[in-house]
Coordinates of C-alpha atoms and ligand atoms in Angstrom, one line a residue:
M27 CA 93.5 146.2 63.7
D28 CA 92.0 148.0 60.6
C29 CA 90.7 151.2 61.7
I30 CA 91.6 154.3 60.2
F31 CA 91.6 156.3 63.5
C32 CA 94.0 154.3 65.0
K33 CA 96.2 154.7 62.1
I34 CA 96.2 158.1 62.4
A35 CA 96.9 158.1 66.0
N36 CA 99.6 156.0 65.4
K37 CA 101.2 158.2 62.7
E38 CA 100.7 155.6 60.0
M39 CA 98.3 157.5 58.3
D40 CA 98.5 161.5 57.7
A41 CA 95.9 164.0 59.1
L42 CA 95.7 167.6 59.4
T43 CA 96.6 167.2 62.8
I44 CA 95.4 170.8 64.8
G45 CA 96.1 169.1 68.2
E46 CA 97.9 166.5 70.3
G47 CA 98.0 165.3 73.9
D48 CA 99.4 162.2 75.4
L49 CA 96.1 160.3 75.1
T50 CA 94.1 162.5 72.5
I51 CA 94.4 163.7 69.1
T52 CA 92.6 166.7 66.6
F53 CA 92.6 166.9 63.4
L54 CA 90.8 168.5 60.6
D55 CA 87.6 166.6 59.2
I56 CA 88.2 165.5 55.6
F57 CA 85.1 165.6 54.4
P58 CA 84.0 168.9 56.4
H59 CA 80.3 170.2 56.9
A60 CA 81.6 173.6 58.4
K61 CA 84.4 175.7 58.1
G62 CA 86.9 174.3 60.5
H63 CA 85.3 171.2 61.4
A64 CA 87.4 168.6 63.2
V65 CA 87.5 165.7 65.2
V66 CA 88.9 164.6 68.6
I67 CA 89.6 161.1 69.0
P68 CA 91.1 159.1 71.9
K69 CA 94.5 157.7 70.9
T70 CA 93.5 154.1 72.0
H71 CA 90.8 152.4 70.1
R72 CA 87.7 153.0 71.9
E73 CA 84.1 152.6 70.0
T74 CA 81.5 154.0 72.5
V75 CA 81.5 156.8 75.1
G76 CA 81.2 153.9 77.6
D77 CA 84.4 152.2 76.6
L78 CA 86.8 154.9 77.9
T79 CA 88.1 154.6 80.9
K80 CA 87.8 158.2 83.1
E81 CA 90.9 159.3 82.6
E82 CA 90.7 159.3 79.0
L83 CA 87.2 161.0 79.1
A84 CA 88.8 163.8 80.9
A85 CA 91.6 164.0 78.5
L86 CA 88.7 164.3 75.7
F87 CA 86.6 166.5 76.9
S88 CA 89.8 168.9 77.8
A89 CA 90.9 168.1 74.3
V90 CA 87.6 169.3 73.2
Q91 CA 87.8 172.4 74.7
D92 CA 91.1 173.4 73.7
A93 CA 89.9 172.4 70.0
V94 CA 86.9 174.9 70.9
Q95 CA 89.2 177.7 71.8
L96 CA 91.7 177.3 69.0
L97 CA 88.9 177.3 66.5
G98 CA 87.4 180.0 68.2
H99 CA 90.5 182.3 67.8
A100 CA 91.5 181.1 64.6
L101 CA 88.0 181.3 62.9
Q102 CA 86.3 183.5 64.7
P103 CA 82.7 181.5 64.8
D104 CA 79.1 182.6 66.0
G105 CA 78.9 179.3 67.9
F106 CA 80.1 175.6 68.0
T107 CA 77.9 172.1 67.3
I108 CA 79.8 169.7 69.4
G109 CA 78.4 166.0 69.1
I110 CA 79.2 162.2 68.8
N111 CA 77.5 159.7 66.2
Q112 CA 77.3 156.4 69.1
G113 CA 76.4 153.6 66.9
K114 CA 75.1 152.9 63.5
A115 CA 71.8 153.7 64.5
A116 CA 73.3 157.5 64.9
G117 CA 75.4 157.8 61.8
Q118 CA 78.3 156.0 63.3
A119 CA 80.6 155.3 60.3
V120 CA 83.9 155.2 61.7
P121 CA 83.9 152.7 65.0
H122 CA 86.6 154.8 66.6
L123 CA 85.0 157.2 69.1
H124 CA 85.4 160.7 67.9
V125 CA 83.9 164.1 69.0
H126 CA 82.7 166.3 66.0
V127 CA 83.5 169.9 66.8
L128 CA 81.7 172.1 64.4
P129 CA 82.1 175.7 64.1
R130 CA 79.2 177.4 63.5
F131 CA 78.6 180.9 61.7
E132 CA 75.0 183.2 61.6
R133 CA 73.5 182.1 58.6
D134 CA 75.3 178.6 57.8
G135 CA 72.1 177.1 56.8
G136 CA 72.6 174.4 59.7
G137 CA 69.9 173.5 62.3
S138 CA 70.6 172.4 66.3
V139 CA 70.8 169.2 68.1
H140 CA 67.1 169.2 67.7
S141 CA 67.1 169.0 64.2
V142 CA 69.0 165.2 64.3
V143 CA 65.8 163.6 65.3
N144 CA 61.9 164.0 65.8
A145 CA 61.0 160.7 67.1
P146 CA 59.9 161.1 71.0
S147 CA 58.2 158.0 72.8
E148 CA 54.4 158.2 73.5
E149 CA 54.9 156.9 76.7
P150 CA 54.1 159.9 79.4
L151 CA 57.4 161.1 80.3
A152 CA 56.8 160.5 83.9
E153 CA 56.1 156.9 83.2
L154 CA 59.4 156.9 80.8
R155 CA 61.5 158.7 84.1
E156 CA 59.9 155.7 86.3
K157 CA 61.2 153.0 83.4
I158 CA 64.7 154.6 83.5
V159 CA 65.1 154.9 87.2
Q160 CA 63.9 151.5 88.2
S161 CA 66.9 149.9 85.6
K162 CA 69.1 152.0 87.5
Q163 CA 68.5 150.7 90.5
K164 CA 68.5 147.2 89.2
K165 CA 72.0 148.0 88.0
M166 CA 73.3 149.1 91.5
V167 CA 71.9 146.3 93.3
G168 CA 72.2 143.4 90.6
Ligands
AMP10 P1 80.6 159.1 61.6 O1 79.9 159.4 60.9 O2 80.4 160.3 63.3 O3 81.6 158.4 62.0 O4 81.9 160.6 61.0 C1 82.9 159.8 60.6 C2 84.0 161.5 60.2 O5 85.0 161.1 60.0 C3 83.0 161.7 58.9 O6 82.8 163.2 59.4 C4 84.5 161.6 57.7 O7 84.4 162.5 57.2 C5 85.7 161.8 58.7 N1 86.9 160.9 58.0 C6 86.6 159.7 57.8 N2 88.2 159.5 57.4 C7 89.1 160.3 57.7 C8 90.2 160.9 57.7 N3 91.0 160.2 57.0 N4 90.8 161.6 58.3 C9 90.0 162.5 58.9 N5 88.6 162.5 58.8 C10 88.0 161.7 58.1
ZN11 ZN1 90.4 152.6 66.0

């Protein structure tokens, strides 16, 4: 498969790796949006969070924790933004799941996760919740 992140995982393409486990690899983003901007990926090609096995999911989040600890120690940031762009609508450009780890610094000019989108449903929240819960029950029955 012609996937750049698979190539990095298989060592067919160079990356500035800062961490590696059996199931994950962590490297610096080539077009960083923050000092120390890193991405954590599963070594196996998975496109979305839903595609991961539970073992891969645990390994991925554990690698995110390692990256936060490492970058925190090395760069002494004031905080972190941790996020996944899942699907084209959310801005996913590379269709191999990756978790962005962005060290944040006071006065870096960036916003919070709330600044990513502001298009809430006009439906009352209680109705929305009902719809969501009903769909979960249908899924569990069917
Ligand atoms: P996304 O929009 O969430 O799919 O982001 C993909 C990210 O991968 C972007 O931040 C790119 O800068 C980064 N990226 C793409 N190619 C490479 C590469 N060869 N090495 C490191 N990072 C990359
Ligand atoms: Zn891939």
